[in-house]
Each structure stands twice: as C-alpha cells, then as structure tokens.
Coordinates of C-alpha atoms in Angstrom, one line a residue:
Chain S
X1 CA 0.0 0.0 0.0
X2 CA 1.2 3.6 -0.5
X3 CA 1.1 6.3 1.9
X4 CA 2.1 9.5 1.4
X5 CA 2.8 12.0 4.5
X6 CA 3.0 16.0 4.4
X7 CA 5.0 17.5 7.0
X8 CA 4.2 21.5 7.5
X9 CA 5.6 23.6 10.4
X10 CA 3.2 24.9 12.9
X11 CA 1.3 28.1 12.2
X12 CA 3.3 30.1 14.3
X13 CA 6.9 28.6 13.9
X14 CA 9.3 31.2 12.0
X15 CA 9.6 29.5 8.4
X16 CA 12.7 31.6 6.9
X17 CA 12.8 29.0 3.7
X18 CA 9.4 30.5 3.1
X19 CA 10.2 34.1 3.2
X20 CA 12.7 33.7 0.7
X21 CA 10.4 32.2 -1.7
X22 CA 7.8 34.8 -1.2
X23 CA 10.5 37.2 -1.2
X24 CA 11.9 36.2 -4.6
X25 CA 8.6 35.4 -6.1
X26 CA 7.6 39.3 -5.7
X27 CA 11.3 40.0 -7.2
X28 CA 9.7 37.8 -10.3
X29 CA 7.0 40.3 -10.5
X30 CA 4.6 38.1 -9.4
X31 CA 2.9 40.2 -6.9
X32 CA 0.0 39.6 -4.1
X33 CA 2.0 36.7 -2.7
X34 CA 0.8 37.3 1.0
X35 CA 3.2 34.5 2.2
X36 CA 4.7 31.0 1.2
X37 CA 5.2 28.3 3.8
X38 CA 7.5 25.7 2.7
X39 CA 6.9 21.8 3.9
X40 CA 7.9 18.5 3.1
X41 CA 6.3 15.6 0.8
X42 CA 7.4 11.6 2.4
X43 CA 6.1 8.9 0.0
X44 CA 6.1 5.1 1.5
X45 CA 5.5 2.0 -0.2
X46 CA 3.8 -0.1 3.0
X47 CA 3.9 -3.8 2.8
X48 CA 1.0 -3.4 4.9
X49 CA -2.3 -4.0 3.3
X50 CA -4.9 -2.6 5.6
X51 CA -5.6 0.9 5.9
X52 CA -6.5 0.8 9.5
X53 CA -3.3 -0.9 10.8
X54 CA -1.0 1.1 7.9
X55 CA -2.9 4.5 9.3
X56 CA -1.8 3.5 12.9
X57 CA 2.2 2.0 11.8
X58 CA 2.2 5.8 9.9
X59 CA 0.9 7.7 13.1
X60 CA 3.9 5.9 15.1
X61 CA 6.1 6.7 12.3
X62 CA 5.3 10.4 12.1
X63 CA 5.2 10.8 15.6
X64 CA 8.9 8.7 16.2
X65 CA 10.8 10.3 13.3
X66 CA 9.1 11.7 10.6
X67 CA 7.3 15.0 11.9
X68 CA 8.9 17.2 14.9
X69 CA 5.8 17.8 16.4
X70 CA 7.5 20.7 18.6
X71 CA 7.1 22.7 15.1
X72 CA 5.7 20.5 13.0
X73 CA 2.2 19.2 11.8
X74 CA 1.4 15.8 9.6
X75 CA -0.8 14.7 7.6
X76 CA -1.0 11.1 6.8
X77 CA -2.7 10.6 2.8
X78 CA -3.4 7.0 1.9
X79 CA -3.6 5.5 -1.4
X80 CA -3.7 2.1 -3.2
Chain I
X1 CA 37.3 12.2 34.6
X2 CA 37.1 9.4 31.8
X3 CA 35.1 11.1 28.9
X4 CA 33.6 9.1 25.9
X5 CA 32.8 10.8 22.2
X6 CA 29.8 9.6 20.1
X7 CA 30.7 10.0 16.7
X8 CA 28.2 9.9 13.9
X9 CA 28.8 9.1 10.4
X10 CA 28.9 13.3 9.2
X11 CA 30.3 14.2 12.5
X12 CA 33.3 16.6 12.4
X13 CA 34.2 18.6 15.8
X14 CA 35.0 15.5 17.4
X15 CA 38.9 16.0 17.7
X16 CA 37.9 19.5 18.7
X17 CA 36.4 18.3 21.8
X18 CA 38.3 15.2 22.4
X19 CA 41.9 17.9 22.3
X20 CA 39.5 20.1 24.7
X21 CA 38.9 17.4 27.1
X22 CA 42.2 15.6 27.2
X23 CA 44.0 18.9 27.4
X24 CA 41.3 19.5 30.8
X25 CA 41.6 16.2 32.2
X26 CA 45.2 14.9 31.5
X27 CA 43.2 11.4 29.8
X28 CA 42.3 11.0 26.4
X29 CA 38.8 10.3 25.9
X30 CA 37.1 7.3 24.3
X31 CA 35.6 7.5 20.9
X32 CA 32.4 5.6 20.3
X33 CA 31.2 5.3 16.8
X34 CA 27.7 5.0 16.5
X35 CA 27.7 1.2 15.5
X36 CA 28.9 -0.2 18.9
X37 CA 26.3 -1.4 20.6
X38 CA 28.2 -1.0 24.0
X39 CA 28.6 2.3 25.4
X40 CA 31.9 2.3 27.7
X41 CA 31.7 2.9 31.4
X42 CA 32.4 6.7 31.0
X43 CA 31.8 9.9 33.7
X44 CA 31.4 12.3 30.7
X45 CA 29.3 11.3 27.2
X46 CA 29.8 13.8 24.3
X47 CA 27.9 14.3 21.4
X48 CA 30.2 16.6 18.7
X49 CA 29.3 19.2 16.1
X50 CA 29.3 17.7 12.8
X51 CA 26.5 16.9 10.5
X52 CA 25.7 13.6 11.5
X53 CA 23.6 12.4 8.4
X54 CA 24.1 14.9 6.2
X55 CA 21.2 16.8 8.4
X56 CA 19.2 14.4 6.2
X57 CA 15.1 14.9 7.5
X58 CA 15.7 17.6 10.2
X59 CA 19.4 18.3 11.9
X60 CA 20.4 16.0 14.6
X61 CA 16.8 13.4 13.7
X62 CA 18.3 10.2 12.3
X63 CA 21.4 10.3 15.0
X64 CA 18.5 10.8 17.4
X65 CA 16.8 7.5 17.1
X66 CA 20.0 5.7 16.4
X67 CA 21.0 2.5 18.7
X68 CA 23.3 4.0 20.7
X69 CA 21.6 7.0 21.5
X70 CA 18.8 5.2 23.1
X71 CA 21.8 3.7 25.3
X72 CA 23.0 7.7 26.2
X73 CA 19.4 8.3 26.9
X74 CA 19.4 5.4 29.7
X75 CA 22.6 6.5 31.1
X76 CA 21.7 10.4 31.2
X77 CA 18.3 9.1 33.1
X78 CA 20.5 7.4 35.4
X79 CA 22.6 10.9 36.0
X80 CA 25.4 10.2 33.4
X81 CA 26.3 14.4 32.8
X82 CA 26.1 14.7 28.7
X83 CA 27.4 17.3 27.1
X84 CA 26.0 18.4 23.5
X85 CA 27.5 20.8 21.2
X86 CA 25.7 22.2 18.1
X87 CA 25.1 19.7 16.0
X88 CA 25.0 17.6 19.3
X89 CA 22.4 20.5 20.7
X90 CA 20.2 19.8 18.0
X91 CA 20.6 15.6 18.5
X92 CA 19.8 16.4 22.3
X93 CA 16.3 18.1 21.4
X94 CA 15.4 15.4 18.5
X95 CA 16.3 12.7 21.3
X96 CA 14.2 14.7 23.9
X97 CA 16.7 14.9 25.9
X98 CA 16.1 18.8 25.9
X99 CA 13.2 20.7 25.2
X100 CA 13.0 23.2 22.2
X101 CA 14.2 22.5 18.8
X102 CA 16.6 24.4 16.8
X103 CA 15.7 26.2 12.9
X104 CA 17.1 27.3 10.3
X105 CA 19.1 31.0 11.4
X106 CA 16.9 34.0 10.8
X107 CA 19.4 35.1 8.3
X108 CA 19.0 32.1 6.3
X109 CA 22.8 32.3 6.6
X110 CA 25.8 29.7 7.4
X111 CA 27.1 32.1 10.8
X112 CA 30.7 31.1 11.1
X113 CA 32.4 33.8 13.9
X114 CA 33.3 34.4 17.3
X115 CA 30.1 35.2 19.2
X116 CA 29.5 36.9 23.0
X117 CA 27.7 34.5 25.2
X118 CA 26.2 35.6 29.3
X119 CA 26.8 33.1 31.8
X120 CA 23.4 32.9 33.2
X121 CA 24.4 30.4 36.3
X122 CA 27.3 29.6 38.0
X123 CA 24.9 26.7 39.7
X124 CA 26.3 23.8 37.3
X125 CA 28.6 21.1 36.8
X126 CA 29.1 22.9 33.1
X127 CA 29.6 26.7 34.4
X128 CA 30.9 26.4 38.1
X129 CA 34.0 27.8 36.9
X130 CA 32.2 31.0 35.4
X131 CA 30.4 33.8 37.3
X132 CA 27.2 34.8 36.8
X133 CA 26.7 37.4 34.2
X134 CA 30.0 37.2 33.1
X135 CA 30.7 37.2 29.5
X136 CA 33.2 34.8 27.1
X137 CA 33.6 34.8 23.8
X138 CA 33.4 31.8 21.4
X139 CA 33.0 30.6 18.1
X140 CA 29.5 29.5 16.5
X141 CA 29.4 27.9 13.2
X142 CA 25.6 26.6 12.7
X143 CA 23.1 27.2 9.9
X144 CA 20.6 25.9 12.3
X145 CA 20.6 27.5 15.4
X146 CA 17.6 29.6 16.1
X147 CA 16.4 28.4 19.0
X148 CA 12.6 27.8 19.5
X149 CA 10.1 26.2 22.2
X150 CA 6.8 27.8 22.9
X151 CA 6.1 30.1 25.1
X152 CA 5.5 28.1 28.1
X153 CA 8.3 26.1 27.7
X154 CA 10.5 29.1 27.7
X155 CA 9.1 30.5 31.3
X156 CA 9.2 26.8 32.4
X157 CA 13.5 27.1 31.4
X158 CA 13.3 30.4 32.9
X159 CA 11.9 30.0 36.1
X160 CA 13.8 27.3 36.6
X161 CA 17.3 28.6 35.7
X162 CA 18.0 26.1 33.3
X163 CA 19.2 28.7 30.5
X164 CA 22.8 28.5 30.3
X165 CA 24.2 31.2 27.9
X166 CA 22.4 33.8 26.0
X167 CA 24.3 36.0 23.1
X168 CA 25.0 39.4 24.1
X169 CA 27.0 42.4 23.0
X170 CA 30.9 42.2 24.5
X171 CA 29.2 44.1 27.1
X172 CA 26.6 41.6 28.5
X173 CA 24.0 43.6 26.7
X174 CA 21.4 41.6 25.0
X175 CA 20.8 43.3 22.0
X176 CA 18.6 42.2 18.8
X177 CA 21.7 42.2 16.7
X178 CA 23.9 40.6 19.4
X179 CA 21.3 37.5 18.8
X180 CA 22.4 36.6 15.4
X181 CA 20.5 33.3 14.5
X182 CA 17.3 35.0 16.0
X183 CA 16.8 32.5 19.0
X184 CA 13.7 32.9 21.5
X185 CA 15.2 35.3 24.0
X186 CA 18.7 34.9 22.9
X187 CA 18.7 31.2 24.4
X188 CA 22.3 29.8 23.2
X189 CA 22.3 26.8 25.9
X190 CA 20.3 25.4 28.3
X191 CA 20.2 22.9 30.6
X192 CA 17.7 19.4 31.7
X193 CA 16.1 20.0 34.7
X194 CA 18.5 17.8 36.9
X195 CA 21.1 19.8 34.7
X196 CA 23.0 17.3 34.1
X197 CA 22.5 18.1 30.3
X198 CA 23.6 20.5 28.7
X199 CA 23.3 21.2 25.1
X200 CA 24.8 24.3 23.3
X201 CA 25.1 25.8 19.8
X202 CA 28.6 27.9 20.4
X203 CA 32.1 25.9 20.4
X204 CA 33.6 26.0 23.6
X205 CA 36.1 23.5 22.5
X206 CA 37.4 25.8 20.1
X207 CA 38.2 28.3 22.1
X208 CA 40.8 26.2 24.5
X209 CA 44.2 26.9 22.5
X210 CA 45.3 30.9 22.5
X211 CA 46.9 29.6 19.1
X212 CA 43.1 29.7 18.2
X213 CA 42.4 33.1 19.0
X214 CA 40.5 32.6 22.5
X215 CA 40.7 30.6 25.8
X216 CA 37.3 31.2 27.2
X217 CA 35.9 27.8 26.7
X218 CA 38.8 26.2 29.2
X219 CA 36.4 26.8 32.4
X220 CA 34.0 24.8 31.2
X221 CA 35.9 21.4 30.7
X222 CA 37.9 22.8 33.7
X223 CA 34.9 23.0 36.3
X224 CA 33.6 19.4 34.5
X225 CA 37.0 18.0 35.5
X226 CA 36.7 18.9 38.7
X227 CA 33.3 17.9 39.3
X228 CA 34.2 14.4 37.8
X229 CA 37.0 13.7 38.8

C-alpha cells in the first residue's frame, strides 16, 4: 500500500525558507503573494495492506521520526 | 574524569572536543562510533558538532533514534552528565533529551564567527568555573541554530534557571543584533532539569588553544573535571 505523508511547520513557527520564496517570487514580478510556507512531501511503499493498521504503523512513524511535532504538523494521505 | 565521544557518520568537531577534554583532564577520551552497541563505562558522554547524516530529514533526527543513542538516553536518566554541542544540541532536542528545537538562522545564513555569550548560572557542573553574568567569547558555526520552544516552555527554562548562555553584546548587553540566529530570547544553551544536560550551539572547545584566538571555553571542561574527577 502507498502512503504518502506531508509535513508543515506549525502556524506560528518562523519558516525563513518561506520568506525567501515569497521574497523572490515578488522580485519575479509576481505580486499579491501574502506569504509561502515551505513543507515536506514523504512517499512510502507499505507492505501493509490494511488501511486501518497502515494508518496506525504511519501515526507511530510520524510521531517517532518523521514530523517534529515541537514545530511541525502531519498529515498522513493513503492511497492504493 | 574518563570522557567518551559519540561519533556519527557526518560528525566533524570531534577531535575538537576530544583535544578540549584531554587537554582538561590529562586522559584521552574514548571514541564511540555510533555502530557499537556497547557504550563504555564513561563519567562524561559527548555528542560533537558535525553533520551527523548529512542533516538528512531535520538536523540532529536520524542520530537521534539511532541505537546508541537510546543507550545515552538510559545513562543520562540514570545521571550520566552529557554534554551536547551544536550539532550535538540539536541531536539532544530530537532525542528529547532537551526541550525546544533548533531552525534554520533567521538570516537564512551559514554564521561562522566568534560570538559573545552571558553566563546565566554559575549553579552547574558545566559553568561552576564561570560567574554569573560574566561574558566569554566563542565561536559558532551553525546554519541551524535559532532556538525555539513555545512560550511556556521558555518561562518553564526560565523560572527554573535552566538557560545557560544567551548572546550578548561584548558588554553583556542583550541586543537584537547581538542575537544573530534570531533564537527565542537569545537562548544559546540550556540545561535538563537535573542539569546534568547540557546542550549548546557555540564551540567552547574551540576556544581552548590561544593559538586559536580565544581561551574562554577552558572553564567549562575545567569545572567538569573537577566535578568528575
């Protein structure tokens, strides 16, 4: 089964990677950018066929390594 | 005081701290790659600046759940006094070790200089040989250093005394452009609550040879010595 997991910071938490993108997109001209907050995309290939018990394994996962959940929030997406 | 080194594949202040320590203590340290399953009986563990992991995921995350840090987590629980520097800082949060977490410097910049730090407490096995308020100068080189926690968390350190060094002007003063990564209230180190953890982004270790411009970081392996002896 495939998972795939998107890890944002916190609304809140400083994201300087995402200032510079909105910063440079306005130096591109394109302009009413009111701000760009930057994440990360995980795809998994699960050997795990259920969705129930592959939604739990990727909660454990996100929570152990995958997401700092100090600053960070996930999102857990679940496909075929 | 018998001091042991965990080095991580991408670790690279480790001779740094072990010169530091055997220059302190008259005994060279242990080194203890990250594979070995056994951690040796040690008074001091040490987790170096480097890049352990290329900073692959967040800085300091895989080290963090590797084998043997789940082994310096049992032995800090037990009282072990582990010492963290930058990279090691950030290893310490992931591990949650320490509270906080450590981004990207407000500049968005690689900060590679000598910085000011406050001694906020004497009261430690890390600072005994420093005075309150008094002011050393070391070098930081982090990209990743902005220290964050939320608010709470922060008056939690606070109240308890368990921030170690903030950046300051040469004067103690602390400024917004003294606080170059842009940390929450110009935290640079702090402390666990037994404080006997203490993670920090400057290099005390590199400033312990006047050949490299500074000896301000001696007290600090100096007071550990003579608490571990």
């Amino acid at each position: 089964m495939r998972a795939r997991v998107h890890v944002m910071l916190k609304p809140g938490v400083l994201d300087p990677q995402g200032k510079a993108i909105a910063h440079a997109l306005g130096s591109l001209g394109f302009k009413g950018v009111n701000e760009v907050r930057q994440g990360k995309v995980i795809d998994l290939d699960l050997a795990e066929s259920d969705p129930a018990r592959a939604k739990a394994e990727l909660e454990q996962m996100c929570r152990q390594l995958l997401a700092n959940t100090v600053i960070e929030s996930y999102q857990i997406e679940l496909g075929q | 005081m018998q001091a042991a080194i965990i080095v991580f594949p991408g670790s690279n202040r480790e001779q740094d701290v072990y010169d530091a320590l055997e220059r302190a203590s008259g005994k060279k340290p242990l080194k203890v790659w990250h594979r070995d399953s056994e951690l040796p009986k040690a008074d001091l563990l040490v987790i170096p600046g480097g890049f352990s992991y290329g900073d692959y995921l967040r800085c300091g995350a895989m080290a963090a759940h590797s084998p043997i840090m789940r082994e310096v987590s049992a032995r800090a629980s037990r009282g072990t006094p582990v010492l963290g520097i930058c990279n090691g800082f950030q290893i310490l949060t992931e591990a949650g070790l320490l509270p906080g977490v450590l981004l990207t410097n407000k500049t968005l910049k690689f900060h590679c200089k000598d910085v000011h730090l406050r001694i906020e407490t004497s009261q430690s096995l890390f600072t005994s040989r420093y005075e309150a308020g008094q002011v050393i100068r070391v070098p930081v080189a982090h990209h990743d250093g902005n220290y964050f926690a939320d608010p709470a968390t922060l008056d939690r350190l606070e109240e308890k005394g368990l921030v170690a060094f903030r950046y300051c002007t040469p004067n103690g003063e602390l400024t917004e452009e003294s606080n170059h990564n842009g940390s929450a209230r110009h935290i640079a180190g702090i402390f666990n609550e037994a404080k006997t953890v203490l993670g920090l982004m400057p290099h005390p270790e590199d400033a312990t040879d006047p050949l490299l411009g500074g000896t301000d970081g001696q007290a600090l392996f100096a007071g550990l010595v003579e608490a571990l002896a």
